[in-house]
XYZ file of C-alpha atoms in Angstrom:
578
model
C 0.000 0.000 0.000
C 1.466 3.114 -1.050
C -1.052 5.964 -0.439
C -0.392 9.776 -1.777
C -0.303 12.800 0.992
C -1.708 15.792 -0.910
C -2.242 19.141 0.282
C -5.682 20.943 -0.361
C -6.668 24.753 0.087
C -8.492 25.723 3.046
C -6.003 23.483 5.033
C -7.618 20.135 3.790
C -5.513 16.924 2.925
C -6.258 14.298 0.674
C -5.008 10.455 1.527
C -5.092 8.582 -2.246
C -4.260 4.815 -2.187
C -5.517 4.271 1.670
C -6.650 0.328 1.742
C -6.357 -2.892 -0.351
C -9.270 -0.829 -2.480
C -7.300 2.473 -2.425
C -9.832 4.162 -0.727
C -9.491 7.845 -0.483
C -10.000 10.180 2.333
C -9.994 13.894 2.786
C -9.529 15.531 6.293
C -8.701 18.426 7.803
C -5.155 18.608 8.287
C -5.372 18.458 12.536
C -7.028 14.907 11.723
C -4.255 13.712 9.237
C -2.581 12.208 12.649
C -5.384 9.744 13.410
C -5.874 8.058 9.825
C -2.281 7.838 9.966
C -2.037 6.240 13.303
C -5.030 4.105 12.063
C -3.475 2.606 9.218
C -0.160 1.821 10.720
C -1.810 -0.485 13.124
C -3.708 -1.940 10.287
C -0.869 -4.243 8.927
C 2.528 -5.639 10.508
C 4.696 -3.517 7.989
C 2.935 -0.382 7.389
C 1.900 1.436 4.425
C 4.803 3.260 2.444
C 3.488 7.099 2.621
C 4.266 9.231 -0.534
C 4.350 12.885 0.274
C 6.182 15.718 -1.338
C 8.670 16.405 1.413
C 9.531 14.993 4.941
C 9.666 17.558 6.740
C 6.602 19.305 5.541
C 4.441 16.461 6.833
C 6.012 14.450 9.525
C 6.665 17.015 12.332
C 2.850 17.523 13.204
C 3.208 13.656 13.216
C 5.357 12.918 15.982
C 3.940 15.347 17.895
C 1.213 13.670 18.044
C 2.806 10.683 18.999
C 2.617 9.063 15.752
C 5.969 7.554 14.274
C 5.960 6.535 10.324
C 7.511 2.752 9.641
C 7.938 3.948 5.718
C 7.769 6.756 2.936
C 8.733 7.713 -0.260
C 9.964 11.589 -0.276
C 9.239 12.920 -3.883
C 11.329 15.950 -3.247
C 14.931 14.023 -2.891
C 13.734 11.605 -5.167
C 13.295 13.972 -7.902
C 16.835 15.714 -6.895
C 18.481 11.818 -7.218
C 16.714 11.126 -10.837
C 16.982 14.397 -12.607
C 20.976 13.835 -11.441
C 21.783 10.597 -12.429
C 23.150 9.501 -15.508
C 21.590 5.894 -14.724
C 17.740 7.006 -14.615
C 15.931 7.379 -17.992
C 13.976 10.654 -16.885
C 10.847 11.468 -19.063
C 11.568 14.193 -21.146
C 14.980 16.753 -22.496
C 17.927 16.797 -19.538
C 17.703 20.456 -20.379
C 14.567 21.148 -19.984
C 13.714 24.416 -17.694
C 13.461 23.403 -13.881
C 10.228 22.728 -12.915
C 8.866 22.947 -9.360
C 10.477 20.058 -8.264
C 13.817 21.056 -8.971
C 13.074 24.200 -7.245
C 11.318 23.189 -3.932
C 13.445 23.802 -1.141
C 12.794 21.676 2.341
C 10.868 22.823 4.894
C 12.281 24.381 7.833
C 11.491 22.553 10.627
C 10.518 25.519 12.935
C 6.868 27.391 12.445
C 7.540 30.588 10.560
C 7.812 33.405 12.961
C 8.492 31.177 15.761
C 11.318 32.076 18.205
C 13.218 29.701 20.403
C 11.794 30.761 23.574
C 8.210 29.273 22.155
C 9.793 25.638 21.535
C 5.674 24.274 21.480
C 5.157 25.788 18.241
C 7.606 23.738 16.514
C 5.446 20.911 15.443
C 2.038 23.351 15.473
C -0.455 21.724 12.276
C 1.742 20.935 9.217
C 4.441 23.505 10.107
C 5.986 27.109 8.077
C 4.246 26.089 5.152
C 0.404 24.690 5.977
C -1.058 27.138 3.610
C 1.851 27.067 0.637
C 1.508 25.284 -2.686
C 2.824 22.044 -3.625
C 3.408 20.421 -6.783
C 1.364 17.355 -7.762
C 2.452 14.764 -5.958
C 0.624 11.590 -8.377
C 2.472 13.054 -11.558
C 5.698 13.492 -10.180
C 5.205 9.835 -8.682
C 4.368 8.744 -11.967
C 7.730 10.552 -13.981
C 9.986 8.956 -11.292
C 8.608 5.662 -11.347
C 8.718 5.617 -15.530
C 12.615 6.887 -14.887
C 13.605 4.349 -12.524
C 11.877 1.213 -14.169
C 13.453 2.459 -17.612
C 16.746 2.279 -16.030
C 19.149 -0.705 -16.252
C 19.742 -0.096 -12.647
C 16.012 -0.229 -11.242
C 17.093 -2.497 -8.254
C 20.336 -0.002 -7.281
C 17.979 3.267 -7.501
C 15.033 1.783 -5.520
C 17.556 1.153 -2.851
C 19.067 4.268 -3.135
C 15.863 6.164 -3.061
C 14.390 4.015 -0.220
C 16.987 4.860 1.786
C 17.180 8.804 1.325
C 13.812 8.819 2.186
C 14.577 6.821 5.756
C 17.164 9.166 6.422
C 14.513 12.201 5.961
C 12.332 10.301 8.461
C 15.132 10.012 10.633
C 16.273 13.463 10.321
C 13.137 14.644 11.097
C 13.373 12.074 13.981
C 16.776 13.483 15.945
C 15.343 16.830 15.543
C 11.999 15.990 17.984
C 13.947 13.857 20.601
C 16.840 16.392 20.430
C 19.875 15.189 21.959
C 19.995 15.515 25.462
C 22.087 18.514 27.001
C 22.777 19.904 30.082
C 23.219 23.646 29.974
C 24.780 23.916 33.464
C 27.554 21.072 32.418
C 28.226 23.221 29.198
C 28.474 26.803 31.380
C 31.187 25.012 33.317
C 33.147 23.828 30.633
C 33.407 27.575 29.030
C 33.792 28.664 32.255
C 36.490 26.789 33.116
C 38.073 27.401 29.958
C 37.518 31.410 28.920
C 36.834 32.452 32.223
C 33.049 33.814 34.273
C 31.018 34.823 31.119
C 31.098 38.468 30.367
C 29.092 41.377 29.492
C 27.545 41.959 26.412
C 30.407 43.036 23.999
C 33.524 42.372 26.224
C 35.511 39.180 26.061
C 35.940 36.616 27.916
C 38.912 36.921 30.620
C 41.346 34.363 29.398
C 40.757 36.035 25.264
C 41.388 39.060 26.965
C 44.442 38.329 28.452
C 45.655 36.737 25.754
C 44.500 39.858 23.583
C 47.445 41.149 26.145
C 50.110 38.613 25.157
C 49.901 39.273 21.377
C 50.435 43.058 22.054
C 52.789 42.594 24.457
C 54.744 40.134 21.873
C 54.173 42.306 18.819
C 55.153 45.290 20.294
C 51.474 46.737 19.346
C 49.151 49.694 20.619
C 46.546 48.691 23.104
C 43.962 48.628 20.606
C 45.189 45.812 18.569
C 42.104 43.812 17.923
C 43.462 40.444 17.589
C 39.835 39.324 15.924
C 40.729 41.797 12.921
C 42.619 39.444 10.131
C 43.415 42.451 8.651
C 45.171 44.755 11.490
C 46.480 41.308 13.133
C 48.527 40.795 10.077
C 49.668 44.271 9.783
C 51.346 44.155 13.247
C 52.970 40.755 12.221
C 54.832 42.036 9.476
C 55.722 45.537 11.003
C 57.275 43.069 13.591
C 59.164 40.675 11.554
C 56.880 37.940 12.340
C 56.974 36.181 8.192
C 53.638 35.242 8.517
C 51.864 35.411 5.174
C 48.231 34.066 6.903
C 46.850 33.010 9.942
C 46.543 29.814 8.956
C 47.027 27.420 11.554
C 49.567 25.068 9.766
C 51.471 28.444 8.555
C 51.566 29.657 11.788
C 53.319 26.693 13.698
C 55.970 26.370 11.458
C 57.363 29.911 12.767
C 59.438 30.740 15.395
C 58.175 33.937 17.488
C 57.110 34.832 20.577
C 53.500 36.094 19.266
C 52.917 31.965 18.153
C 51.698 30.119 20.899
C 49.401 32.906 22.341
C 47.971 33.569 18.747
C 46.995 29.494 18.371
C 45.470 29.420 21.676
C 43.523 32.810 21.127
C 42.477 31.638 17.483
C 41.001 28.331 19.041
C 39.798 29.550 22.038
C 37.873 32.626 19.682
C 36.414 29.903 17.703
C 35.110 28.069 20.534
C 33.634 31.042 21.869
C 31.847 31.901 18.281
C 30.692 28.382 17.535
C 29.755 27.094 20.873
C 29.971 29.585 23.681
C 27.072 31.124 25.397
C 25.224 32.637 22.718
C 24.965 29.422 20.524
C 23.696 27.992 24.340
C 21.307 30.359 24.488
C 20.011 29.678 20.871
C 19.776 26.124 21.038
C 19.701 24.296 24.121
C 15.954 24.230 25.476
C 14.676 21.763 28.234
C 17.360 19.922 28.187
C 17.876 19.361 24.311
C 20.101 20.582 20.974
C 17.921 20.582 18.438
C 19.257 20.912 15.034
C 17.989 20.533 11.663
C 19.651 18.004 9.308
C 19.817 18.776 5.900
C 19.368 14.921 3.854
C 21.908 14.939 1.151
C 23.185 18.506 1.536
C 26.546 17.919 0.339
C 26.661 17.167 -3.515
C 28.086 13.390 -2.267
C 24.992 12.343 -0.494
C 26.543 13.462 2.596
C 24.451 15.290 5.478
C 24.848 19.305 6.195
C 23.064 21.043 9.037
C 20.926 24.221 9.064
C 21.923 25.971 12.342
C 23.763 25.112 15.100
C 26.587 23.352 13.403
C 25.653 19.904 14.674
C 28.407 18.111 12.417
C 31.014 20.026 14.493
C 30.986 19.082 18.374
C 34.215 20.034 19.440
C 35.618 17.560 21.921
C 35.078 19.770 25.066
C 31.523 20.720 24.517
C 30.785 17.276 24.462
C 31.217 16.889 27.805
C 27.233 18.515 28.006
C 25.475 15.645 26.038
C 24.881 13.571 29.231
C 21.894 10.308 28.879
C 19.020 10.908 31.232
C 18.699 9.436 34.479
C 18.392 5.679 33.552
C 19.677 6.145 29.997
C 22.608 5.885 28.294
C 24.741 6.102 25.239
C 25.436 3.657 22.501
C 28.171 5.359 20.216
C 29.566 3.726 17.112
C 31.581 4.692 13.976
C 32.434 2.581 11.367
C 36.469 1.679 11.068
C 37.848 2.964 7.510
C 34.757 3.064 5.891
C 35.770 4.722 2.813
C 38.474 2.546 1.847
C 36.534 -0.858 2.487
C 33.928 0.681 0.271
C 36.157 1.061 -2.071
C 37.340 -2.284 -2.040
C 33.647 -3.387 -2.534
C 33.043 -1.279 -5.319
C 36.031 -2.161 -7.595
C 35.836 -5.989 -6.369
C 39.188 -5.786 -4.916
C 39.477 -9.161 -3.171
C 43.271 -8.220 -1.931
C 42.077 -5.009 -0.325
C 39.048 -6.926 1.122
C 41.527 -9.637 2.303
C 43.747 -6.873 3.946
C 40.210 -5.564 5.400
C 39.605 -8.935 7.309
C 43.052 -9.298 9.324
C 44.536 -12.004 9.847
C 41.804 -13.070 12.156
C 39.126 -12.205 10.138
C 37.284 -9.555 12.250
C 39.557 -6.565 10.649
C 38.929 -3.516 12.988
C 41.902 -1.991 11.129
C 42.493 -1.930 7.425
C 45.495 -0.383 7.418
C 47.057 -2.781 9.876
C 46.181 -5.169 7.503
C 47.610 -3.757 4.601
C 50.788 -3.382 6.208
C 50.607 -7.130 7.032
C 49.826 -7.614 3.624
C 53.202 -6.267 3.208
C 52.143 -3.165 0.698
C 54.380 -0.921 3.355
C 55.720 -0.733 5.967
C 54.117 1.439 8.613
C 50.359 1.969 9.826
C 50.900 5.501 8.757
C 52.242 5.043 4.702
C 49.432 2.887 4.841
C 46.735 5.665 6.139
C 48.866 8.026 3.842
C 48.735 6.481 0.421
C 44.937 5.500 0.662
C 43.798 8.519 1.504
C 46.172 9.592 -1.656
C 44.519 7.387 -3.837
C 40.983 8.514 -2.752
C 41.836 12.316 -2.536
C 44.083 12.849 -5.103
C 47.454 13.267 -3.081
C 50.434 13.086 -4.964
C 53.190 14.844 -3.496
C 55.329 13.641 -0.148
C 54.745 10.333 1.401
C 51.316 9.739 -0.428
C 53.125 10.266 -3.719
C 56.121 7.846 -2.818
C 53.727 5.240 -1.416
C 50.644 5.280 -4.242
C 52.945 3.192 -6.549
C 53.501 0.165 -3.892
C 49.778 0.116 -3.590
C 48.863 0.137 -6.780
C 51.228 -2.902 -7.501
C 49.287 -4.690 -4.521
C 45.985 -3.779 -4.962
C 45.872 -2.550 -8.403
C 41.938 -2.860 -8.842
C 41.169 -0.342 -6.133
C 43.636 2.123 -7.443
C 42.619 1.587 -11.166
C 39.034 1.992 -9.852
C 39.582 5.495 -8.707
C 42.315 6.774 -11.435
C 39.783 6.071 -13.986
C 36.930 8.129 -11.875
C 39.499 10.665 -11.986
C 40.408 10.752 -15.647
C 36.491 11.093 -16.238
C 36.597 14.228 -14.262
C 39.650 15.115 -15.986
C 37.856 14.734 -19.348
C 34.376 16.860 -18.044
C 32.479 13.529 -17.824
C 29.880 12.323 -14.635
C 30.767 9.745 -12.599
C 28.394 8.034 -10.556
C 28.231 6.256 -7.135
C 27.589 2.245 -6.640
C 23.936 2.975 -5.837
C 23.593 5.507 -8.478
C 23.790 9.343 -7.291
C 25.869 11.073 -10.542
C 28.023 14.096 -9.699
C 27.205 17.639 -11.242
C 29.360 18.621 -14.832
C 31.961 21.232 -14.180
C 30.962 25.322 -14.425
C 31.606 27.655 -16.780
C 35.168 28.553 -15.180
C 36.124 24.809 -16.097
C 35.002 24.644 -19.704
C 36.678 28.532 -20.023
C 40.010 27.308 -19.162
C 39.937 23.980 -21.653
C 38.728 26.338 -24.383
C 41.371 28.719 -23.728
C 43.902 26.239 -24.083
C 42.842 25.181 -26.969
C 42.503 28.576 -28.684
C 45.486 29.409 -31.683
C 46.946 31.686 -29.567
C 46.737 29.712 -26.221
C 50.034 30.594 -24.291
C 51.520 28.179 -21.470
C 49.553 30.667 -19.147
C 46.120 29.232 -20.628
C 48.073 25.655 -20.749
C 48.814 25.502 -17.607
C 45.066 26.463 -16.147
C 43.410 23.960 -18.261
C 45.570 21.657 -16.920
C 45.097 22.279 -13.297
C 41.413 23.180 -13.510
C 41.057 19.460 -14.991
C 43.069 17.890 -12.364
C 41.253 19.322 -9.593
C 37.865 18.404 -11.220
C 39.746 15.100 -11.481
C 40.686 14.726 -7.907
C 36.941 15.850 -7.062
C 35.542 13.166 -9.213
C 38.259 10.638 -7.859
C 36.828 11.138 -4.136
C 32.962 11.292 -5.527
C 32.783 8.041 -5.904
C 34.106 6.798 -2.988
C 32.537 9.270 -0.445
C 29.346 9.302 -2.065
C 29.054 4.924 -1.542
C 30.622 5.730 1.791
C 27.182 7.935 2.591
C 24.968 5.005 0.206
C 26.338 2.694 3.265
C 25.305 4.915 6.468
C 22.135 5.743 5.043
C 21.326 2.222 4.914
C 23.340 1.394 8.170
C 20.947 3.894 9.881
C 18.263 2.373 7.856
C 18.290 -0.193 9.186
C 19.507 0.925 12.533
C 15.642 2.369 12.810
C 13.993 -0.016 11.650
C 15.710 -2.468 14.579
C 15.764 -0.136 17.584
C 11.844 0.361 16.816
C 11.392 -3.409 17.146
C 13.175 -3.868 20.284
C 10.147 -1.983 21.957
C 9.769 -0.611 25.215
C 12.434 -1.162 28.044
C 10.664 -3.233 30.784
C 11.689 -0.858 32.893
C 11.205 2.201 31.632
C 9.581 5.259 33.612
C 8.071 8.620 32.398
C 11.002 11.200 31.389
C 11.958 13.922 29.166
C 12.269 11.546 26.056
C 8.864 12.264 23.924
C 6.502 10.192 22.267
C 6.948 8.364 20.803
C 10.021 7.448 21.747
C 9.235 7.374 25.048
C 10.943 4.200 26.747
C 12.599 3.088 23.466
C 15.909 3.453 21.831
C 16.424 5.975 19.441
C 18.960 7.605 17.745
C 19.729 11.453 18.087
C 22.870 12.115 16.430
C 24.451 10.948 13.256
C 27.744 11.969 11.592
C 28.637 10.611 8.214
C 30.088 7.314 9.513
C 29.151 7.616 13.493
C 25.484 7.326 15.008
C 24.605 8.178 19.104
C 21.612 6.288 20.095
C 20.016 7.151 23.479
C 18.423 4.146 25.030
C 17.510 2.692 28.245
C 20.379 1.411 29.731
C 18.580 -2.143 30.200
C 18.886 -2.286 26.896
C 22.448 -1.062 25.903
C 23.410 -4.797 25.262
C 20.307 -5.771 22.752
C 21.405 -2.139 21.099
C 24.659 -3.144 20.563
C 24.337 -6.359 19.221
C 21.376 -4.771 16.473
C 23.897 -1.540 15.464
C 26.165 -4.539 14.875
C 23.759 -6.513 12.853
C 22.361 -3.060 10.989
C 26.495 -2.715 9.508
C 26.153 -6.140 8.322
C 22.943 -5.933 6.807
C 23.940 -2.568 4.712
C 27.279 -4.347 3.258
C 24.682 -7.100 2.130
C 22.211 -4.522 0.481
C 25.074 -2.584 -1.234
C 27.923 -5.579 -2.172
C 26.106 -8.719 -1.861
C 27.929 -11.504 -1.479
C 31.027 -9.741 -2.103
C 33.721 -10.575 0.872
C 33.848 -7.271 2.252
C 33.580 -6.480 6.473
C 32.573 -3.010 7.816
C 33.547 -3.660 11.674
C 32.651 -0.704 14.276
C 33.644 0.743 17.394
C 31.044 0.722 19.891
C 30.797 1.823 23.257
C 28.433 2.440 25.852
C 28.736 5.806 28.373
C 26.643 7.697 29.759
C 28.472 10.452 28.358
C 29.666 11.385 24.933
C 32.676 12.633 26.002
C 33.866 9.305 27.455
C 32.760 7.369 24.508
C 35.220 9.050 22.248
């Protein structure tokens, strides 16, 4: 069953497809909740819920307690299939974008809603109740004609399956939040800038650092050290040599003005992305709340609107503490990139050198140093990431040879996505996500070069300008599989911790419904996932995060011989699981 959310003026919705018959319903859009709730107690799977976009629709739904087993999101759907060059789409690839290619997600707070009203969030169908959406049954239609016409139907199905869990799941982490404690996180700035200060003066320990780079620089008192611009000035008027303030620059000088300038620069950056203001912004009642934007990054990868969830510096975390009763299950999967890589170019060497020597391979380079490519744990980290980024020069470029003599399938795989680049072509990921065609600065340079009068100048940009479309292309591949995996792994992940039910034990708490009493996850980055659950149930958690990597190698590789083992452990606060 497969019924069709559409939105209706006058803040009506229409439910096509509902029932063996496919009945059809029209409510208001406060009532959408109940025949929801009704017909995912009506069969043990669930119906799969078409809708234009996630986050439109399934906010006002887990408010009201009512969690969606499946659904088909039209709007990253359409994004995948217009994209990739292994979908027949109906119709010119240059035709003028339609609606669909437009449509931006939703925000997931009410329009107009501040962050001292937090129960407006998930008020009727959220910012846009009232705006206009596309059809939703002829877009269905166009995507379903695209993906059975390709020769890759069974890759895209999965691939669109499981963009559309992740938008559940996004939506998900956002109305558990992860839990925070606001007093634990004044502590830790505390403790490390000083009491917090007055509106417009800076903490004590920037300011007397501020000190220290005067003092060092032999500056006037009002040096701003947060002003690139004068900081630099006063550098060279002292002899410093710096020509940025880039970290890696900056501690390969020798002055006195160094080691106060680092700490100030990471200490300011602290302060900007994570200090007292961002506190105030985001942590209410004891959550973060961030939104999660589903294949933000042109890879597949996740971005975040607001609040820079991706980026938890280590100290902060020391505020993401479980309830009372609760704890965390962290894992990450171990050199995920380069075992996907081994999948994807059927590399049985690299996959051997992924299994150890015992079989359970936790680290890949370990075993490709037994394998006797190198001869250190570090060439080995070196020259992979080479091969999947491009890296040439130094140890990457003295080691790439060795490894492509002992796993030359792998390194073929990705020197060939690279000369595609190299040549303006798309390449596409195992599942089927195609990378976008170089810009107008690309194809400039190549036609310069090719011009009568092209000088080495123009030469020498077309070349570079390929090769770093090249090395883009060369780590496409890779990192967009890498994010085809974790969406599947946390797939799967939901689909499990929703089965294990309530804890036996469980008592009422800040978690919400419905999620109240169960496992759930509320943070995922790229290749790690936090899952807050009872602490009863840490073990069963474990053991199905486990079984969730295995099951996502299976859907992506098959039968191919290839292991993606994690680290897992269990603390009650992030901090101490990392």
């Amino acid at each position: 069953m497969q019924p069709v959310v559409v939105p209706e003026p006058g803040g009506t919705v229409r439910v096509v497809g509902l029932g063996a018959a496919g009945d059809e319903r029209r409510v208001a859009a406060g009532e959408l909740a109940a025949v929801v709730r009704e017909a995912e107690a009506r069969t043990e799977v669930g119906p799969r819920w078409t809708w234009g976009d996630t986050n439109r629709w399934y906010p006002a739904l887990l408010a009201a307690g009512v969690r969606v087993e499946r659904a088909y999101d039209l709007r990253l759907a359409h994004r995948i299939l217009r994209q990739s060059a292994l979908a027949a789409w109906p119709g010119p690839d240059e035709a003028v974008p339609g609606p669909w290619d437009t449509m931006p997600p939703a925000p997931l707070t009410s329009a107009g809603a501040t962050r001292d009203e937090p129960a407006t969030l998930f008020a009727g169908l959220g910012p846009v109740e009232d705006a206009p959406e596309p059809d939703p049954h002829s877009e269905l239609d166009a995507q379903n004609t695209a993906v059975e016409g390709s020769s890759a139907a069974v890759r895209l199905r999965l691939l669109l399956a499981a963009e559309s869990a992740g938008a559940l799941l996004a939506v998900e982490m956002y109305h558990a939040g992860l839990p925070w404690l606001a007093d634990v996180h004044d502590a830790v700035l505390t403790e490390i800038l000083g009491p917090r200060p007055r509106l417009g003066e800076r903490p004590a320990r920037l300011e007397e650092l501020a000190e220290l780079i005067r003092s060092a620089l032999d500056a006037k008192p009002s040096l701003n050290p947060d002003s690139p611009r004068d900081l630099l000035k006063a550098m060279q008027y002292a002899g410093v040599g710096a020509r940025s303030l880039r970290k890696w620059e900056l501690e390969r000088l020798d002055h006195p003005v160094i080691e106060p300038l680092l700490e100030y620069k990471s200490l300011y950056r602290l302060m900007t992305a994570n200090g007292w203001a961002w506190l105030d912004a985001w942590v209410r009642e004891g959550r973060f709340r961030s939104e999660y934007v589903v294949g933000g990054v042109v890879t597949g990868r996740w971005a975040s609107s607001g609040g820079g969830v991706l980026q938890l510096p280590k100290n902060v975390r020391r505020a993401v503490v479980a309830d009372p009763g609760w704890t965390f299950v962290v894992a990450d999967a171990a050199q995920l990139e380069p075992r996907v890589l081994a999948a994807m170019a059927g590399d049985e060497a690299m996959a051997a050198a992924g299994r150890g020597a015992d079989g359970r391979g936790a680290d890949m380079y370990a075993g490709i140093v037994a394998s006797g490519a190198v001869a250190t744990r570090e060439l080995a980290k070196v020259g992979m990431l080479g091969a999947m980024y491009g890296g040439t020069t130094g140890s990457s470029g003295q080691v790439l040879p060795r490894l492509a003599k002992a796993f030359p399938r792998s390194l073929a795989f990705v020197d060939e996505a690279a000369r595609a680049g190299e040549r303006g072509e798309v390449v596409t990921t195992h599942l089927g996500r195609s990378s976008p065609l170089p810009g107008a600065t690309w194809h400039e340079a190549q036609s310069g070069a090719y011009q009568d009068d092209a000088g080495e100048d123009e030469v020498a940009r077309a070349r570079s300008s390929a090769r770093s479309w090249g090395r883009f292309t060369r780590n496409f591949v890779v990192q967009g599989t890498a994010a085809e995996w974790a969406l599947c792994w946390i797939a799967s992940i939901r689909r499990r911790l929703w089965a294990l039910g309530q804890a036996p034990d469980a008592t009422d708490g800040p978690v919400p419904e419905p999620f109240a009493g169960r496992p759930h996850l509320v943070l995922f980055l790229h290749d790690e996932v936090v899952i807050h659950a009872p602490a009863s149930m840490a073990e069963a958690v474990t053991d199905e995060v486990r079984g969730a990597a295995a099951e996502a190698g299976r859907l992506l590789f098959g039968g191919f011989p290839v292991r993606f083992p994690l680290s897992i452990a269990v603390a009650g606060c992030y901090a101490d699981a990392k």
